[in-house]
Amino acid sequence: MQGIFISMEGPDGSGKSTQMELLKTYLETKGYEIIITREPGGTKISEAIREIILNKEYSEMGYMTEALLYASARAQLVSEVIKPALDSGKAVISDRFVDSSAVYQGMARGLGVDNVYKINEFAIQGVMPDLTIHLDLPAKLGIGRKNEQKELDRMELETLDFHVKVAEGYRELAGKSPDRIYTIDATLSIEDIHKIIVDKIEEILNNMQI
Ligand code: ADP
Ligand code: TYD
């Protein structure tokens, strides 16, 4: 049986990492065997590519270089982790996947969503999430949260206008794929969002009987 693939998406600071941590603990406590990963990253090589992409010293990085680096990190993650897990019937949950490239590089950078999917076709080998959880948060709030949490990286240091395009881009994408993308209001409390995510994921995992 083919496994199930769930991705978590949203602007910087929308609470993805917080929710992934809570979800991981919850699922482990319940005894589910789940593969948890993140993008860019999730393998030794992809984490090394992440260091290059997010390094704020590289302010001269071209948008195409950026798009290709995200796709390279993704190609390694898909071949090394996601595809083998799905082929052996496991459930995989990833903090970000190709929708991030569609929104950040395709829409906010202006490379075009179709061009970005074209680059990524090679990287994802036909793998697409069965369900995507979209944490919807106004850009200003997200960047404000990040600013309080840590030193901002190369992407987070982008203009507010860029982050507004990201937040709007996610809404547009979600509107186009209502069956796959499930939007949650990320201004809710951490606990309330966790409950909504757990309900949605339990529904799917129960059907899978893993
Ligand atoms: P992301 O991974 O999407 O960038 P994080 O999970 O790192 O976001 O959250 C960014 C910051 O916002 C953290 O300091 C976190 O504690 C805080 N945070 C996360 N979710 C919420 C929430 N629902 N309400 C208020 N603050 C939150
Ligand atoms: P993330 O790990 O979510 O950052 P943080 O945990 O610091 O909030 O993602 C790293 C950054 O990379 C984030 O700004 C979104 C961006 N990104 C893209 O622009 N394109 C992509 O394809 C991916 C996966 C991420």
Tab-separated table of C-alpha atoms and ligand atoms in Angstrom:
chain	number	residue	atom	x	y	z
A	1	MET	CA	0.000	0.000	0.000
A	2	GLN	CA	1.225	3.492	-0.875
A	3	GLY	CA	1.690	5.697	2.220
A	4	ILE	CA	0.289	9.145	2.823
A	5	PHE	CA	2.029	12.486	2.456
A	6	ILE	CA	0.998	15.572	4.427
A	7	SER	CA	2.699	18.964	4.162
A	8	MET	CA	2.484	22.037	6.376
A	9	GLU	CA	2.648	25.447	4.684
A	10	GLY	CA	2.350	29.127	5.517
A	11	PRO	CA	4.320	32.378	5.780
A	12	ASP	CA	7.362	32.736	8.050
A	13	GLY	CA	6.251	32.881	11.677
A	14	SER	CA	2.836	31.326	11.034
A	15	GLY	CA	3.604	28.622	13.613
A	16	LYS	CA	4.586	25.654	11.429
A	17	SER	CA	7.588	24.545	13.510
A	18	THR	CA	5.621	24.950	16.749
A	19	GLN	CA	2.789	22.833	15.366
A	20	MET	CA	5.145	20.211	13.882
A	21	GLU	CA	6.761	19.720	17.303
A	22	LEU	CA	3.380	19.352	19.047
A	23	LEU	CA	2.132	17.021	16.330
A	24	LYS	CA	5.264	14.869	16.504
A	25	THR	CA	4.902	14.432	20.282
A	26	TYR	CA	1.182	13.700	19.953
A	27	LEU	CA	1.628	11.103	17.205
A	28	GLU	CA	4.554	9.418	18.971
A	29	THR	CA	2.542	9.190	22.199
A	30	LYS	CA	-0.292	7.592	20.230
A	31	GLY	CA	2.178	5.041	18.786
A	32	TYR	CA	1.944	6.053	15.122
A	33	GLU	CA	5.008	5.411	12.975
A	34	ILE	CA	5.406	8.702	11.143
A	35	ILE	CA	8.320	10.213	9.245
A	36	ILE	CA	8.693	13.909	10.103
A	37	THR	CA	10.825	16.137	7.912
A	38	ARG	CA	11.363	19.734	6.824
A	39	GLU	CA	12.296	21.829	3.810
A	40	PRO	CA	14.786	23.017	2.879
A	41	GLY	CA	16.531	20.231	4.783
A	42	GLY	CA	15.713	16.780	6.084
A	43	THR	CA	18.863	15.060	4.750
A	44	LYS	CA	22.550	15.779	5.287
A	45	ILE	CA	22.925	17.248	1.783
A	46	SER	CA	19.632	19.203	1.905
A	47	GLU	CA	20.572	20.707	5.288
A	48	ALA	CA	23.910	21.825	3.766
A	49	ILE	CA	22.012	23.445	0.859
A	50	ARG	CA	19.733	25.129	3.456
A	51	GLU	CA	22.789	26.753	5.037
A	52	ILE	CA	23.680	28.304	1.662
A	53	ILE	CA	20.137	29.448	0.836
A	54	LEU	CA	19.400	31.109	4.170
A	55	ASN	CA	22.850	32.651	4.729
A	56	LYS	CA	22.272	36.412	4.887
A	57	GLU	CA	25.842	37.018	3.617
A	58	TYR	CA	24.603	35.882	0.171
A	59	SER	CA	22.395	38.900	-0.504
A	60	GLU	CA	23.466	38.818	-4.186
A	61	MET	CA	21.794	35.429	-4.801
A	62	GLY	CA	19.760	35.448	-8.042
A	63	TYR	CA	16.130	34.339	-7.961
A	64	MET	CA	16.774	31.485	-10.399
A	65	THR	CA	19.719	30.266	-8.347
A	66	GLU	CA	17.491	30.391	-5.289
A	67	ALA	CA	14.685	28.454	-7.011
A	68	LEU	CA	17.140	25.814	-8.255
A	69	LEU	CA	18.767	25.421	-4.840
A	70	TYR	CA	15.379	24.817	-3.202
A	71	ALA	CA	14.628	22.280	-5.950
A	72	SER	CA	18.012	20.541	-5.417
A	73	ALA	CA	17.449	20.238	-1.674
A	74	ARG	CA	13.967	18.866	-2.456
A	75	ALA	CA	15.277	16.336	-5.024
A	76	GLN	CA	17.590	14.802	-2.424
A	77	LEU	CA	14.863	14.737	0.238
A	78	VAL	CA	12.360	13.081	-2.107
A	79	SER	CA	14.806	10.362	-3.270
A	80	GLU	CA	16.418	9.709	0.090
A	81	VAL	CA	13.468	10.033	2.487
A	82	ILE	CA	9.986	10.799	1.175
A	83	LYS	CA	9.660	8.389	-1.769
A	84	PRO	CA	11.095	5.316	-0.009
A	85	ALA	CA	8.835	5.974	2.999
A	86	LEU	CA	5.699	6.365	0.863
A	87	ASP	CA	6.614	3.306	-1.227
A	88	SER	CA	6.762	1.240	1.950
A	89	GLY	CA	3.330	2.464	3.090
A	90	LYS	CA	4.435	4.968	5.736
A	91	ALA	CA	2.974	8.377	6.562
A	92	VAL	CA	5.237	11.371	5.974
A	93	ILE	CA	4.641	14.878	7.345
A	94	SER	CA	6.839	17.678	6.009
A	95	ASP	CA	7.274	21.235	7.248
A	96	ARG	CA	6.986	22.854	3.750
A	97	PHE	CA	7.180	21.253	0.265
A	98	VAL	CA	6.834	22.388	-3.347
A	99	ASP	CA	3.963	24.834	-2.605
A	100	SER	CA	6.566	26.956	-0.782
A	101	SER	CA	8.496	27.296	-4.042
A	102	ALA	CA	5.304	28.060	-5.986
A	103	VAL	CA	4.472	30.868	-3.550
A	104	TYR	CA	7.892	32.311	-2.580
A	105	GLN	CA	9.751	31.905	-5.894
A	106	GLY	CA	6.815	31.693	-8.328
A	107	MET	CA	4.604	34.445	-6.922
A	108	ALA	CA	6.578	36.645	-4.492
A	109	ARG	CA	9.820	36.597	-6.538
A	110	GLY	CA	7.792	36.766	-9.745
A	111	LEU	CA	9.385	33.798	-11.549
A	112	GLY	CA	5.919	32.452	-12.385
A	113	VAL	CA	4.208	29.478	-10.788
A	114	ASP	CA	4.285	27.373	-13.977
A	115	ASN	CA	8.032	27.914	-14.413
A	116	VAL	CA	8.637	26.934	-10.809
A	117	TYR	CA	6.575	23.753	-11.125
A	118	LYS	CA	8.528	22.952	-14.316
A	119	ILE	CA	11.861	23.173	-12.461
A	120	ASN	CA	10.435	21.050	-9.675
A	121	GLU	CA	8.887	18.353	-11.856
A	122	PHE	CA	12.310	16.771	-12.091
A	123	ALA	CA	12.901	17.049	-8.336
A	124	ILE	CA	9.626	15.657	-6.990
A	125	GLN	CA	9.290	12.585	-9.271
A	126	GLY	CA	5.490	12.814	-9.238
A	127	VAL	CA	5.268	13.039	-5.438
A	128	MET	CA	2.649	15.569	-4.252
A	129	PRO	CA	1.037	15.932	-0.818
A	130	ASP	CA	-2.311	14.207	-0.273
A	131	LEU	CA	-3.155	16.914	2.257
A	132	THR	CA	-1.609	20.336	2.873
A	133	ILE	CA	-2.280	22.283	6.055
A	134	HIS	CA	-2.052	26.008	5.413
A	135	LEU	CA	-1.485	28.265	8.425
A	136	ASP	CA	-2.883	31.598	7.320
A	137	LEU	CA	-1.364	34.647	9.011
A	138	PRO	CA	-1.013	38.325	7.998
A	139	ALA	CA	2.605	38.980	6.936
A	140	LYS	CA	3.282	41.674	9.504
A	141	LEU	CA	2.310	39.400	12.399
A	142	GLY	CA	4.476	36.539	11.148
A	143	ILE	CA	7.618	38.591	10.684
A	144	GLY	CA	6.977	40.307	14.021
A	145	ARG	CA	6.901	36.890	15.728
A	146	LYS	CA	10.124	35.802	13.958
A	147	ASN	CA	11.875	39.017	14.920
A	148	GLU	CA	11.125	38.362	18.580
A	149	GLN	CA	12.193	34.709	18.316
A	150	LYS	CA	15.595	34.822	16.561
A	151	GLU	CA	18.014	36.640	14.266
A	152	LEU	CA	16.312	36.928	10.863
A	153	ASP	CA	17.716	34.856	7.939
A	154	ARG	CA	18.155	35.925	4.289
A	155	MET	CA	14.520	35.218	3.345
A	156	GLU	CA	13.005	36.697	6.499
A	157	LEU	CA	15.017	39.891	5.934
A	158	GLU	CA	13.047	40.510	2.704
A	159	THR	CA	10.744	43.561	2.548
A	160	LEU	CA	7.285	43.597	4.101
A	161	ASP	CA	5.896	43.854	0.564
A	162	PHE	CA	7.547	40.502	-0.275
A	163	HIS	CA	6.010	38.843	2.791
A	164	VAL	CA	2.598	40.333	1.978
A	165	LYS	CA	2.863	38.701	-1.480
A	166	VAL	CA	3.728	35.397	0.227
A	167	ALA	CA	0.690	35.510	2.536
A	168	GLU	CA	-1.576	36.478	-0.380
A	169	GLY	CA	0.037	33.860	-2.620
A	170	TYR	CA	-0.834	31.097	-0.163
A	171	ARG	CA	-4.456	32.260	-0.073
A	172	GLU	CA	-4.607	32.235	-3.873
A	173	LEU	CA	-3.069	28.752	-4.073
A	174	ALA	CA	-5.420	27.430	-1.380
A	175	GLY	CA	-8.373	28.866	-3.291
A	176	LYS	CA	-7.294	26.942	-6.389
A	177	SER	CA	-6.873	23.568	-4.599
A	178	PRO	CA	-9.619	23.502	-1.947
A	179	ASP	CA	-9.688	19.681	-1.899
A	180	ARG	CA	-6.004	19.377	-1.046
A	181	ILE	CA	-5.215	22.552	0.919
A	182	TYR	CA	-6.872	22.978	4.318
A	183	THR	CA	-6.580	26.536	5.662
A	184	ILE	CA	-6.445	27.296	9.384
A	185	ASP	CA	-6.546	30.768	10.952
A	186	ALA	CA	-3.047	31.056	12.472
A	187	THR	CA	-4.051	33.945	14.752
A	188	LEU	CA	-5.763	31.343	16.973
A	189	SER	CA	-3.952	30.070	20.061
A	190	ILE	CA	-1.236	27.413	19.733
A	191	GLU	CA	-3.461	24.908	21.556
A	192	ASP	CA	-6.534	25.567	19.380
A	193	ILE	CA	-4.542	25.200	16.155
A	194	HIS	CA	-3.000	21.964	17.466
A	195	LYS	CA	-6.477	20.545	18.151
A	196	ILE	CA	-7.706	21.424	14.638
A	197	ILE	CA	-4.622	19.819	13.045
A	198	VAL	CA	-4.877	16.678	15.194
A	199	ASP	CA	-8.558	16.218	14.277
A	200	LYS	CA	-7.791	16.512	10.581
A	201	ILE	CA	-4.785	14.174	10.656
A	202	GLU	CA	-6.451	11.597	12.936
A	203	GLU	CA	-9.276	11.356	10.405
A	204	ILE	CA	-6.785	10.389	7.694
A	205	LEU	CA	-4.578	8.092	9.788
A	206	ASN	CA	-7.584	6.207	11.162
A	207	ASN	CA	-8.644	5.452	7.596
A	208	MET	CA	-5.130	4.225	6.828
A	209	GLN	CA	-5.057	1.995	9.927
A	210	ILE	CA	-1.329	2.359	10.451
B	1	ADP	P1	7.317	29.079	11.564
B	1	ADP	O1	7.955	27.740	11.740
B	1	ADP	O2	6.042	29.002	10.763
B	1	ADP	O3	8.245	30.119	11.041
B	1	ADP	P2	7.300	29.161	14.493
B	1	ADP	O4	6.588	27.920	14.885
B	1	ADP	O5	8.800	29.158	14.566
B	1	ADP	O6	6.838	29.595	13.001
B	1	ADP	O7	6.697	30.353	15.346
B	1	ADP	C1	7.263	31.658	15.344
B	1	ADP	C2	7.081	32.311	16.737
B	1	ADP	O8	5.693	32.531	16.976
B	1	ADP	C3	7.581	31.449	17.898
B	1	ADP	O9	8.164	32.278	18.855
B	1	ADP	C4	6.312	30.799	18.439
B	1	ADP	O10	6.391	30.523	19.809
B	1	ADP	C5	5.259	31.850	18.149
B	1	ADP	N1	3.944	31.264	17.849
B	1	ADP	C6	3.694	30.139	17.175
B	1	ADP	N2	2.368	29.912	17.072
B	1	ADP	C7	1.762	30.945	17.699
B	1	ADP	C8	0.384	31.288	17.949
B	1	ADP	N3	-0.623	30.541	17.505
B	1	ADP	N4	0.131	32.432	18.620
B	1	ADP	C9	1.148	33.230	19.065
B	1	ADP	N5	2.460	32.951	18.874
B	1	ADP	C10	2.775	31.823	18.201
B	2	TYD	P1	11.612	27.666	7.322
B	2	TYD	O1	12.441	26.514	7.710
B	2	TYD	O2	10.137	27.551	7.450
B	2	TYD	O3	12.119	28.925	8.117
B	2	TYD	P2	11.975	29.231	9.673
B	2	TYD	O4	11.843	27.932	10.430
B	2	TYD	O5	13.205	30.012	9.958
B	2	TYD	O6	10.716	30.024	9.756
B	2	TYD	O7	11.892	28.030	5.776
B	2	TYD	C1	13.007	28.627	5.357
B	2	TYD	C2	12.710	29.778	4.421
B	2	TYD	O8	12.766	29.341	3.069
B	2	TYD	C3	11.358	30.458	4.600
B	2	TYD	O9	11.585	31.859	4.534
B	2	TYD	C4	10.585	30.040	3.375
B	2	TYD	C5	11.643	29.823	2.343
B	2	TYD	N1	11.334	28.816	1.272
B	2	TYD	C6	11.252	29.238	-0.053
B	2	TYD	O10	11.373	30.427	-0.350
B	2	TYD	N2	11.042	28.301	-1.023
B	2	TYD	C7	10.909	26.975	-0.746
B	2	TYD	O11	10.724	26.148	-1.666
B	2	TYD	C8	11.005	26.553	0.638
B	2	TYD	C9	10.903	25.100	0.999
B	2	TYD	C10	11.223	27.520	1.626
